[in-house]
């Protein structure tokens, strides 16, 4: 279990740093991790939808398909929450760049 936690932490740290730069691949990887539970990360479809949405906004067609696929397993409220979180993340990145 310790190795999976280390793996999850490494994924999060490395991919979040690249995601903050707008790397569609990193955003997609985060979506995949949260949608599948890869690398010891707990499955969270709201979080996965958020990252797929952000990757799609950065041009990832694969993320568009994954977002649509997991949406079938989500409620309208969950999708709305994922979209809210994606907007909040974008705003926080804009504020960081402006500082």
PDB file of N, CA and C in Angstrom:
ATOM      1  N   UNK A   1       0.823  -1.192   0.000  1.00  0.00           N
ATOM      2  CA  UNK A   1       0.000   0.000   0.000  1.00  0.00           C
ATOM      3  C   UNK A   1       0.868   1.257   0.000  1.00  0.00           C
ATOM      4  N   UNK A   2       2.031   1.224   0.646  1.00  0.00           N
ATOM      5  CA  UNK A   2       2.905   2.374   0.673  1.00  0.00           C
ATOM      6  C   UNK A   2       3.375   2.771  -0.713  1.00  0.00           C
ATOM      7  N   UNK A   3       3.667   1.768  -1.559  1.00  0.00           N
ATOM      8  CA  UNK A   3       4.115   2.067  -2.912  1.00  0.00           C
ATOM      9  C   UNK A   3       3.017   2.711  -3.744  1.00  0.00           C
ATOM     10  N   UNK A   4       1.779   2.267  -3.573  1.00  0.00           N
ATOM     11  CA  UNK A   4       0.692   2.860  -4.351  1.00  0.00           C
ATOM     12  C   UNK A   4       0.456   4.310  -3.927  1.00  0.00           C
ATOM     13  N   UNK A   5       0.626   4.599  -2.642  1.00  0.00           N
ATOM     14  CA  UNK A   5       0.487   5.971  -2.172  1.00  0.00           C
ATOM     15  C   UNK A   5       1.600   6.840  -2.733  1.00  0.00           C
ATOM     16  N   UNK A   6       2.819   6.311  -2.753  1.00  0.00           N
ATOM     17  CA  UNK A   6       3.946   7.057  -3.330  1.00  0.00           C
ATOM     18  C   UNK A   6       3.711   7.293  -4.813  1.00  0.00           C
ATOM     19  N   UNK A   7       3.203   6.282  -5.497  1.00  0.00           N
ATOM     20  CA  UNK A   7       2.922   6.393  -6.922  1.00  0.00           C
ATOM     21  C   UNK A   7       1.844   7.442  -7.178  1.00  0.00           C
ATOM     22  N   UNK A   8       0.807   7.425  -6.362  1.00  0.00           N
ATOM     23  CA  UNK A   8      -0.279   8.409  -6.507  1.00  0.00           C
ATOM     24  C   UNK A   8       0.239   9.811  -6.256  1.00  0.00           C
ATOM     25  N   UNK A   9       1.058   9.967  -5.222  1.00  0.00           N
ATOM     26  CA  UNK A   9       1.615  11.289  -4.915  1.00  0.00           C
ATOM     27  C   UNK A   9       2.505  11.784  -6.037  1.00  0.00           C
ATOM     28  N   UNK A  10       3.329  10.894  -6.586  1.00  0.00           N
ATOM     29  CA  UNK A  10       4.207  11.277  -7.688  1.00  0.00           C
ATOM     30  C   UNK A  10       3.385  11.706  -8.896  1.00  0.00           C
ATOM     31  N   UNK A  11       2.369  10.914  -9.227  1.00  0.00           N
ATOM     32  CA  UNK A  11       1.515  11.259 -10.361  1.00  0.00           C
ATOM     33  C   UNK A  11       0.896  12.633 -10.151  1.00  0.00           C
ATOM     34  N   UNK A  12       0.328  12.830  -8.991  1.00  0.00           N
ATOM     35  CA  UNK A  12      -0.337  14.098  -8.722  1.00  0.00           C
ATOM     36  C   UNK A  12       0.636  15.269  -8.823  1.00  0.00           C
ATOM     37  N   UNK A  13       1.784  15.159  -8.203  1.00  0.00           N
ATOM     38  CA  UNK A  13       2.744  16.266  -8.213  1.00  0.00           C
ATOM     39  C   UNK A  13       3.252  16.557  -9.612  1.00  0.00           C
ATOM     40  N   UNK A  14       3.668  15.522 -10.327  1.00  0.00           N
ATOM     41  CA  UNK A  14       4.243  15.746 -11.654  1.00  0.00           C
ATOM     42  C   UNK A  14       3.197  16.195 -12.664  1.00  0.00           C
ATOM     43  N   UNK A  15       2.042  15.569 -12.639  1.00  0.00           N
ATOM     44  CA  UNK A  15       1.022  15.921 -13.628  1.00  0.00           C
ATOM     45  C   UNK A  15       0.353  17.252 -13.306  1.00  0.00           C
ATOM     46  N   UNK A  16       0.193  17.578 -12.021  1.00  0.00           N
ATOM     47  CA  UNK A  16      -0.390  18.871 -11.663  1.00  0.00           C
ATOM     48  C   UNK A  16       0.513  20.018 -12.103  1.00  0.00           C
ATOM     49  N   UNK A  17       1.822  19.829 -11.977  1.00  0.00           N
ATOM     50  CA  UNK A  17       2.755  20.874 -12.412  1.00  0.00           C
ATOM     51  C   UNK A  17       2.620  21.111 -13.917  1.00  0.00           C
ATOM     52  N   UNK A  18       2.535  20.032 -14.682  1.00  0.00           N
ATOM     53  CA  UNK A  18       2.363  20.171 -16.130  1.00  0.00           C
ATOM     54  C   UNK A  18       0.962  20.686 -16.478  1.00  0.00           C
ATOM     55  N   UNK A  19      -0.042  20.256 -15.727  1.00  0.00           N
ATOM     56  CA  UNK A  19      -1.416  20.712 -15.970  1.00  0.00           C
ATOM     57  C   UNK A  19      -1.522  22.212 -15.754  1.00  0.00           C
ATOM     58  N   UNK A  20      -0.802  22.721 -14.773  1.00  0.00           N
ATOM     59  CA  UNK A  20      -0.831  24.159 -14.490  1.00  0.00           C
ATOM     60  C   UNK A  20      -0.278  24.969 -15.666  1.00  0.00           C
ATOM     61  N   UNK A  21       0.521  24.316 -16.497  1.00  0.00           N
ATOM     62  CA  UNK A  21       1.070  24.971 -17.691  1.00  0.00           C
ATOM     63  C   UNK A  21       0.153  24.810 -18.895  1.00  0.00           C
ATOM     64  N   UNK A  22      -0.979  24.120 -18.692  1.00  0.00           N
ATOM     65  CA  UNK A  22      -1.939  23.919 -19.777  1.00  0.00           C
ATOM     66  C   UNK A  22      -1.653  22.717 -20.645  1.00  0.00           C
ATOM     67  N   UNK A  23      -0.853  21.789 -20.156  1.00  0.00           N
ATOM     68  CA  UNK A  23      -0.506  20.584 -20.911  1.00  0.00           C
ATOM     69  C   UNK A  23      -1.721  19.654 -20.985  1.00  0.00           C
ATOM     70  N   UNK A  24      -2.282  19.523 -22.181  1.00  0.00           N
ATOM     71  CA  UNK A  24      -3.478  18.699 -22.359  1.00  0.00           C
ATOM     72  C   UNK A  24      -3.215  17.250 -21.969  1.00  0.00           C
ATOM     73  N   UNK A  25      -2.024  16.735 -22.236  1.00  0.00           N
ATOM     74  CA  UNK A  25      -1.703  15.355 -21.897  1.00  0.00           C
ATOM     75  C   UNK A  25      -1.732  15.145 -20.380  1.00  0.00           C
ATOM     76  N   UNK A  26      -1.193  16.101 -19.633  1.00  0.00           N
ATOM     77  CA  UNK A  26      -1.205  16.000 -18.165  1.00  0.00           C
ATOM     78  C   UNK A  26      -2.633  16.071 -17.633  1.00  0.00           C
ATOM     79  N   UNK A  27      -3.426  16.960 -18.179  1.00  0.00           N
ATOM     80  CA  UNK A  27      -4.823  17.085 -17.769  1.00  0.00           C
ATOM     81  C   UNK A  27      -5.574  15.784 -18.055  1.00  0.00           C
ATOM     82  N   UNK A  28      -5.321  15.212 -19.228  1.00  0.00           N
ATOM     83  CA  UNK A  28      -5.946  13.935 -19.610  1.00  0.00           C
ATOM     84  C   UNK A  28      -5.497  12.823 -18.661  1.00  0.00           C
ATOM     85  N   UNK A  29      -4.192  12.775 -18.356  1.00  0.00           N
ATOM     86  CA  UNK A  29      -3.677  11.741 -17.447  1.00  0.00           C
ATOM     87  C   UNK A  29      -4.358  11.816 -16.084  1.00  0.00           C
ATOM     88  N   UNK A  30      -4.587  13.018 -15.590  1.00  0.00           N
ATOM     89  CA  UNK A  30      -5.278  13.179 -14.312  1.00  0.00           C
ATOM     90  C   UNK A  30      -6.716  12.666 -14.407  1.00  0.00           C
ATOM     91  N   UNK A  31      -7.377  12.969 -15.506  1.00  0.00           N
ATOM     92  CA  UNK A  31      -8.728  12.454 -15.722  1.00  0.00           C
ATOM     93  C   UNK A  31      -8.752  10.937 -15.749  1.00  0.00           C
ATOM     94  N   UNK A  32      -7.776  10.347 -16.432  1.00  0.00           N
ATOM     95  CA  UNK A  32      -7.702   8.886 -16.492  1.00  0.00           C
ATOM     96  C   UNK A  32      -7.460   8.287 -15.105  1.00  0.00           C
ATOM     97  N   UNK A  33      -6.577   8.908 -14.352  1.00  0.00           N
ATOM     98  CA  UNK A  33      -6.275   8.389 -13.013  1.00  0.00           C
ATOM     99  C   UNK A  33      -7.520   8.397 -12.133  1.00  0.00           C
ATOM    100  N   UNK A  34      -8.270   9.497 -12.162  1.00  0.00           N
ATOM    101  CA  UNK A  34      -9.459   9.583 -11.317  1.00  0.00           C
ATOM    102  C   UNK A  34     -10.624   8.739 -11.847  1.00  0.00           C
ATOM    103  N   UNK A  35     -10.660   8.481 -13.143  1.00  0.00           N
ATOM    104  CA  UNK A  35     -11.772   7.690 -13.681  1.00  0.00           C
ATOM    105  C   UNK A  35     -11.535   6.188 -13.546  1.00  0.00           C
ATOM    106  N   UNK A  36     -10.274   5.786 -13.438  1.00  0.00           N
ATOM    107  CA  UNK A  36      -9.970   4.357 -13.385  1.00  0.00           C
ATOM    108  C   UNK A  36      -9.396   3.897 -12.052  1.00  0.00           C
ATOM    109  N   UNK A  37      -8.973   4.836 -11.230  1.00  0.00           N
ATOM    110  CA  UNK A  37      -8.325   4.466  -9.982  1.00  0.00           C
ATOM    111  C   UNK A  37      -6.881   4.052 -10.189  1.00  0.00           C
ATOM    112  N   UNK A  38      -6.284   4.474 -11.287  1.00  0.00           N
ATOM    113  CA  UNK A  38      -4.896   4.118 -11.583  1.00  0.00           C
ATOM    114  C   UNK A  38      -3.939   4.737 -10.574  1.00  0.00           C
ATOM    115  N   UNK A  39      -2.828   4.074 -10.387  1.00  0.00           N
ATOM    116  CA  UNK A  39      -1.742   4.569  -9.527  1.00  0.00           C
ATOM    117  C   UNK A  39      -2.181   4.819  -8.097  1.00  0.00           C
ATOM    118  N   UNK A  40      -3.144   4.051  -7.622  1.00  0.00           N
ATOM    119  CA  UNK A  40      -3.549   4.166  -6.230  1.00  0.00           C
ATOM    120  C   UNK A  40      -4.464   5.334  -5.926  1.00  0.00           C
ATOM    121  N   UNK A  41      -4.931   6.020  -6.951  1.00  0.00           N
ATOM    122  CA  UNK A  41      -5.834   7.153  -6.744  1.00  0.00           C
ATOM    123  C   UNK A  41      -7.262   6.621  -6.682  1.00  0.00           C
ATOM    124  N   UNK A  42      -8.015   7.101  -5.715  1.00  0.00           N
ATOM    125  CA  UNK A  42      -9.401   6.660  -5.551  1.00  0.00           C
ATOM    126  C   UNK A  42     -10.255   7.169  -6.714  1.00  0.00           C
ATOM    127  N   UNK A  43     -11.128   6.320  -7.222  1.00  0.00           N
ATOM    128  CA  UNK A  43     -12.021   6.713  -8.319  1.00  0.00           C
ATOM    129  C   UNK A  43     -12.931   7.834  -7.845  1.00  0.00           C
ATOM    130  N   UNK A  44     -12.996   8.890  -8.646  1.00  0.00           N
ATOM    131  CA  UNK A  44     -13.827  10.054  -8.355  1.00  0.00           C
ATOM    132  C   UNK A  44     -14.264  10.622  -9.708  1.00  0.00           C
ATOM    133  N   UNK A  45     -15.491  10.321 -10.117  1.00  0.00           N
ATOM    134  CA  UNK A  45     -15.950  10.731 -11.440  1.00  0.00           C
ATOM    135  C   UNK A  45     -16.100  12.241 -11.580  1.00  0.00           C
ATOM    136  N   UNK A  46     -16.437  12.935 -10.504  1.00  0.00           N
ATOM    137  CA  UNK A  46     -16.523  14.399 -10.569  1.00  0.00           C
ATOM    138  C   UNK A  46     -15.141  14.975 -10.874  1.00  0.00           C
ATOM    139  N   UNK A  47     -14.150  14.488 -10.155  1.00  0.00           N
ATOM    140  CA  UNK A  47     -12.775  14.950 -10.373  1.00  0.00           C
ATOM    141  C   UNK A  47     -12.293  14.554 -11.773  1.00  0.00           C
ATOM    142  N   UNK A  48     -12.608  13.347 -12.200  1.00  0.00           N
ATOM    143  CA  UNK A  48     -12.217  12.890 -13.531  1.00  0.00           C
ATOM    144  C   UNK A  48     -12.846  13.773 -14.611  1.00  0.00           C
ATOM    145  N   UNK A  49     -14.130  14.052 -14.469  1.00  0.00           N
ATOM    146  CA  UNK A  49     -14.834  14.893 -15.440  1.00  0.00           C
ATOM    147  C   UNK A  49     -14.185  16.268 -15.501  1.00  0.00           C
ATOM    148  N   UNK A  50     -13.824  16.812 -14.339  1.00  0.00           N
ATOM    149  CA  UNK A  50     -13.164  18.117 -14.292  1.00  0.00           C
ATOM    150  C   UNK A  50     -11.894  18.102 -15.138  1.00  0.00           C
ATOM    151  N   UNK A  51     -11.026  17.112 -14.913  1.00  0.00           N
ATOM    152  CA  UNK A  51      -9.757  17.064 -15.636  1.00  0.00           C
ATOM    153  C   UNK A  51      -9.964  16.782 -17.114  1.00  0.00           C
ATOM    154  N   UNK A  52     -10.908  15.897 -17.458  1.00  0.00           N
ATOM    155  CA  UNK A  52     -11.200  15.655 -18.871  1.00  0.00           C
ATOM    156  C   UNK A  52     -11.735  16.920 -19.535  1.00  0.00           C
ATOM    157  N   UNK A  53     -12.559  17.666 -18.833  1.00  0.00           N
ATOM    158  CA  UNK A  53     -13.092  18.906 -19.369  1.00  0.00           C
ATOM    159  C   UNK A  53     -11.963  19.888 -19.653  1.00  0.00           C
ATOM    160  N   UNK A  54     -11.038  20.025 -18.709  1.00  0.00           N
ATOM    161  CA  UNK A  54      -9.900  20.934 -18.885  1.00  0.00           C
ATOM    162  C   UNK A  54      -9.009  20.469 -20.029  1.00  0.00           C
ATOM    163  N   UNK A  55      -8.796  19.163 -20.150  1.00  0.00           N
ATOM    164  CA  UNK A  55      -7.996  18.642 -21.259  1.00  0.00           C
ATOM    165  C   UNK A  55      -8.694  18.899 -22.594  1.00  0.00           C
ATOM    166  N   UNK A  56     -10.006  18.727 -22.617  1.00  0.00           N
ATOM    167  CA  UNK A  56     -10.770  18.985 -23.834  1.00  0.00           C
ATOM    168  C   UNK A  56     -10.663  20.446 -24.241  1.00  0.00           C
ATOM    169  N   UNK A  57     -10.692  21.326 -23.256  1.00  0.00           N
ATOM    170  CA  UNK A  57     -10.542  22.757 -23.549  1.00  0.00           C
ATOM    171  C   UNK A  57      -9.172  23.076 -24.145  1.00  0.00           C
ATOM    172  N   UNK A  58      -8.206  22.204 -23.864  1.00  0.00           N
ATOM    173  CA  UNK A  58      -6.857  22.375 -24.407  1.00  0.00           C
ATOM    174  C   UNK A  58      -6.624  21.512 -25.643  1.00  0.00           C
ATOM    175  N   UNK A  59      -7.695  21.022 -26.236  1.00  0.00           N
ATOM    176  CA  UNK A  59      -7.618  20.362 -27.531  1.00  0.00           C
ATOM    177  C   UNK A  59      -7.556  18.853 -27.546  1.00  0.00           C
ATOM    178  N   UNK A  60      -7.720  18.181 -26.435  1.00  0.00           N
ATOM    179  CA  UNK A  60      -7.637  16.722 -26.404  1.00  0.00           C
ATOM    180  C   UNK A  60      -8.964  16.089 -26.833  1.00  0.00           C
ATOM    181  N   UNK A  61      -8.939  15.461 -28.005  1.00  0.00           N
ATOM    182  CA  UNK A  61     -10.142  14.771 -28.482  1.00  0.00           C
ATOM    183  C   UNK A  61     -10.432  13.527 -27.648  1.00  0.00           C
ATOM    184  N   UNK A  62      -9.369  12.861 -27.185  1.00  0.00           N
ATOM    185  CA  UNK A  62      -9.557  11.671 -26.341  1.00  0.00           C
ATOM    186  C   UNK A  62     -10.272  12.063 -25.052  1.00  0.00           C
ATOM    187  N   UNK A  63      -9.924  13.221 -24.503  1.00  0.00           N
ATOM    188  CA  UNK A  63     -10.572  13.699 -23.275  1.00  0.00           C
ATOM    189  C   UNK A  63     -12.045  13.992 -23.523  1.00  0.00           C
ATOM    190  N   UNK A  64     -12.359  14.516 -24.704  1.00  0.00           N
ATOM    191  CA  UNK A  64     -13.763  14.777 -25.033  1.00  0.00           C
ATOM    192  C   UNK A  64     -14.568  13.486 -25.005  1.00  0.00           C
ATOM    193  N   UNK A  65     -13.990  12.427 -25.561  1.00  0.00           N
ATOM    194  CA  UNK A  65     -14.692  11.144 -25.593  1.00  0.00           C
ATOM    195  C   UNK A  65     -14.811  10.546 -24.186  1.00  0.00           C
ATOM    196  N   UNK A  66     -13.747  10.647 -23.407  1.00  0.00           N
ATOM    197  CA  UNK A  66     -13.783  10.102 -22.042  1.00  0.00           C
ATOM    198  C   UNK A  66     -14.776  10.866 -21.175  1.00  0.00           C
ATOM    199  N   UNK A  67     -14.799  12.182 -21.348  1.00  0.00           N
ATOM    200  CA  UNK A  67     -15.743  13.012 -20.588  1.00  0.00           C
ATOM    201  C   UNK A  67     -17.177  12.590 -20.908  1.00  0.00           C
ATOM    202  N   UNK A  68     -17.464  12.393 -22.174  1.00  0.00           N
ATOM    203  CA  UNK A  68     -18.808  11.964 -22.580  1.00  0.00           C
ATOM    204  C   UNK A  68     -19.127  10.585 -22.028  1.00  0.00           C
ATOM    205  N   UNK A  69     -18.136   9.706 -22.030  1.00  0.00           N
ATOM    206  CA  UNK A  69     -18.345   8.347 -21.548  1.00  0.00           C
ATOM    207  C   UNK A  69     -18.669   8.319 -20.055  1.00  0.00           C
ATOM    208  N   UNK A  70     -17.900   9.040 -19.240  1.00  0.00           N
ATOM    209  CA  UNK A  70     -18.173   8.993 -17.802  1.00  0.00           C
ATOM    210  C   UNK A  70     -19.420   9.792 -17.435  1.00  0.00           C
ATOM    211  N   UNK A  71     -19.798  10.735 -18.284  1.00  0.00           N
ATOM    212  CA  UNK A  71     -21.022  11.505 -18.018  1.00  0.00           C
ATOM    213  C   UNK A  71     -22.244  10.609 -17.946  1.00  0.00           C
ATOM    214  N   UNK A  72     -22.197   9.488 -18.672  1.00  0.00           N
ATOM    215  CA  UNK A  72     -23.318   8.542 -18.652  1.00  0.00           C
ATOM    216  C   UNK A  72     -23.531   7.946 -17.259  1.00  0.00           C
ATOM    217  N   UNK A  73     -22.467   7.921 -16.451  1.00  0.00           N
ATOM    218  CA  UNK A  73     -22.541   7.343 -15.109  1.00  0.00           C
ATOM    219  C   UNK A  73     -22.678   8.400 -14.015  1.00  0.00           C
ATOM    220  N   UNK A  74     -22.929   9.649 -14.412  1.00  0.00           N
ATOM    221  CA  UNK A  74     -23.002  10.748 -13.451  1.00  0.00           C
ATOM    222  C   UNK A  74     -24.379  11.392 -13.471  1.00  0.00           C
ATOM    223  N   UNK A  75     -24.739  11.995 -12.350  1.00  0.00           N
ATOM    224  CA  UNK A  75     -25.984  12.756 -12.295  1.00  0.00           C
ATOM    225  C   UNK A  75     -25.735  14.156 -12.857  1.00  0.00           C
ATOM    226  N   UNK A  76     -26.812  14.841 -13.163  1.00  0.00           N
ATOM    227  CA  UNK A  76     -26.690  16.220 -13.649  1.00  0.00           C
ATOM    228  C   UNK A  76     -26.016  17.099 -12.601  1.00  0.00           C
ATOM    229  N   UNK A  77     -26.301  16.859 -11.349  1.00  0.00           N
ATOM    230  CA  UNK A  77     -25.688  17.632 -10.260  1.00  0.00           C
ATOM    231  C   UNK A  77     -24.178  17.383 -10.193  1.00  0.00           C
ATOM    232  N   UNK A  78     -23.761  16.132 -10.388  1.00  0.00           N
ATOM    233  CA  UNK A  78     -22.331  15.809 -10.373  1.00  0.00           C
ATOM    234  C   UNK A  78     -21.610  16.473 -11.544  1.00  0.00           C
ATOM    235  N   UNK A  79     -22.238  16.462 -12.703  1.00  0.00           N
ATOM    236  CA  UNK A  79     -21.635  17.107 -13.877  1.00  0.00           C
ATOM    237  C   UNK A  79     -21.523  18.602 -13.651  1.00  0.00           C
ATOM    238  N   UNK A  80     -22.550  19.202 -13.106  1.00  0.00           N
ATOM    239  CA  UNK A  80     -22.510  20.640 -12.814  1.00  0.00           C
ATOM    240  C   UNK A  80     -21.398  20.965 -11.821  1.00  0.00           C
ATOM    241  N   UNK A  81     -21.212  20.118 -10.825  1.00  0.00           N
ATOM    242  CA  UNK A  81     -20.151  20.322  -9.844  1.00  0.00           C
ATOM    243  C   UNK A  81     -18.778  20.195 -10.501  1.00  0.00           C
ATOM    244  N   UNK A  82     -18.615  19.230 -11.383  1.00  0.00           N
ATOM    245  CA  UNK A  82     -17.348  19.062 -12.096  1.00  0.00           C
ATOM    246  C   UNK A  82     -17.047  20.289 -12.957  1.00  0.00           C
ATOM    247  N   UNK A  83     -18.063  20.824 -13.604  1.00  0.00           N
ATOM    248  CA  UNK A  83     -17.884  22.011 -14.430  1.00  0.00           C
ATOM    249  C   UNK A  83     -17.541  23.227 -13.571  1.00  0.00           C
ATOM    250  N   UNK A  84     -18.169  23.330 -12.402  1.00  0.00           N
ATOM    251  CA  UNK A  84     -17.854  24.423 -11.485  1.00  0.00           C
ATOM    252  C   UNK A  84     -16.404  24.334 -11.028  1.00  0.00           C
ATOM    253  N   UNK A  85     -15.971  23.121 -10.695  1.00  0.00           N
ATOM    254  CA  UNK A  85     -14.592  22.931 -10.257  1.00  0.00           C
ATOM    255  C   UNK A  85     -13.596  23.240 -11.372  1.00  0.00           C
ATOM    256  N   UNK A  86     -13.935  22.905 -12.595  1.00  0.00           N
ATOM    257  CA  UNK A  86     -13.054  23.209 -13.731  1.00  0.00           C
ATOM    258  C   UNK A  86     -12.929  24.722 -13.913  1.00  0.00           C
ATOM    259  N   UNK A  87     -14.049  25.429 -13.813  1.00  0.00           N
ATOM    260  CA  UNK A  87     -13.997  26.898 -13.926  1.00  0.00           C
ATOM    261  C   UNK A  87     -13.168  27.507 -12.798  1.00  0.00           C
ATOM    262  N   UNK A  88     -13.331  26.996 -11.592  1.00  0.00           N
ATOM    263  CA  UNK A  88     -12.569  27.494 -10.443  1.00  0.00           C
ATOM    264  C   UNK A  88     -11.076  27.249 -10.644  1.00  0.00           C
ATOM    265  N   UNK A  89     -10.730  26.085 -11.180  1.00  0.00           N
ATOM    266  CA  UNK A  89      -9.322  25.775 -11.423  1.00  0.00           C
ATOM    267  C   UNK A  89      -8.742  26.729 -12.466  1.00  0.00           C
ATOM    268  N   UNK A  90      -9.500  26.975 -13.534  1.00  0.00           N
ATOM    269  CA  UNK A  90      -9.045  27.912 -14.565  1.00  0.00           C
ATOM    270  C   UNK A  90      -8.841  29.313 -13.987  1.00  0.00           C
ATOM    271  N   UNK A  91      -9.766  29.754 -13.164  1.00  0.00           N
ATOM    272  CA  UNK A  91      -9.636  31.069 -12.536  1.00  0.00           C
ATOM    273  C   UNK A  91      -8.416  31.130 -11.637  1.00  0.00           C
ATOM    274  N   UNK A  92      -8.151  30.074 -10.890  1.00  0.00           N
ATOM    275  CA  UNK A  92      -6.991  30.085 -10.008  1.00  0.00           C
ATOM    276  C   UNK A  92      -5.695  30.114 -10.819  1.00  0.00           C
ATOM    277  N   UNK A  93      -5.677  29.443 -11.975  1.00  0.00           N
ATOM    278  CA  UNK A  93      -4.490  29.472 -12.833  1.00  0.00           C
ATOM    279  C   UNK A  93      -4.295  30.850 -13.443  1.00  0.00           C
ATOM    280  N   UNK A  94      -5.394  31.508 -13.816  1.00  0.00           N
ATOM    281  CA  UNK A  94      -5.310  32.871 -14.343  1.00  0.00           C
ATOM    282  C   UNK A  94      -4.750  33.825 -13.300  1.00  0.00           C
ATOM    283  N   UNK A  95      -5.193  33.658 -12.070  1.00  0.00           N
ATOM    284  CA  UNK A  95      -4.720  34.523 -10.974  1.00  0.00           C
ATOM    285  C   UNK A  95      -3.248  34.278 -10.699  1.00  0.00           C
ATOM    286  N   UNK A  96      -2.803  33.032 -10.757  1.00  0.00           N
ATOM    287  CA  UNK A  96      -1.388  32.712 -10.543  1.00  0.00           C
ATOM    288  C   UNK A  96      -0.518  33.320 -11.623  1.00  0.00           C
ATOM    289  N   UNK A  97      -0.994  33.281 -12.862  1.00  0.00           N
ATOM    290  CA  UNK A  97      -0.221  33.832 -13.972  1.00  0.00           C
ATOM    291  C   UNK A  97      -0.148  35.357 -13.888  1.00  0.00           C
ATOM    292  N   UNK A  98      -1.209  35.962 -13.384  1.00  0.00           N
ATOM    293  CA  UNK A  98      -1.260  37.430 -13.284  1.00  0.00           C
ATOM    294  C   UNK A  98      -0.375  37.953 -12.152  1.00  0.00           C
ATOM    295  N   UNK A  99      -0.111  37.117 -11.170  1.00  0.00           N
ATOM    296  CA  UNK A  99       0.669  37.557  -9.998  1.00  0.00           C
ATOM    297  C   UNK A  99       2.145  37.650 -10.287  1.00  0.00           C
TER     298      UNK A  99
END
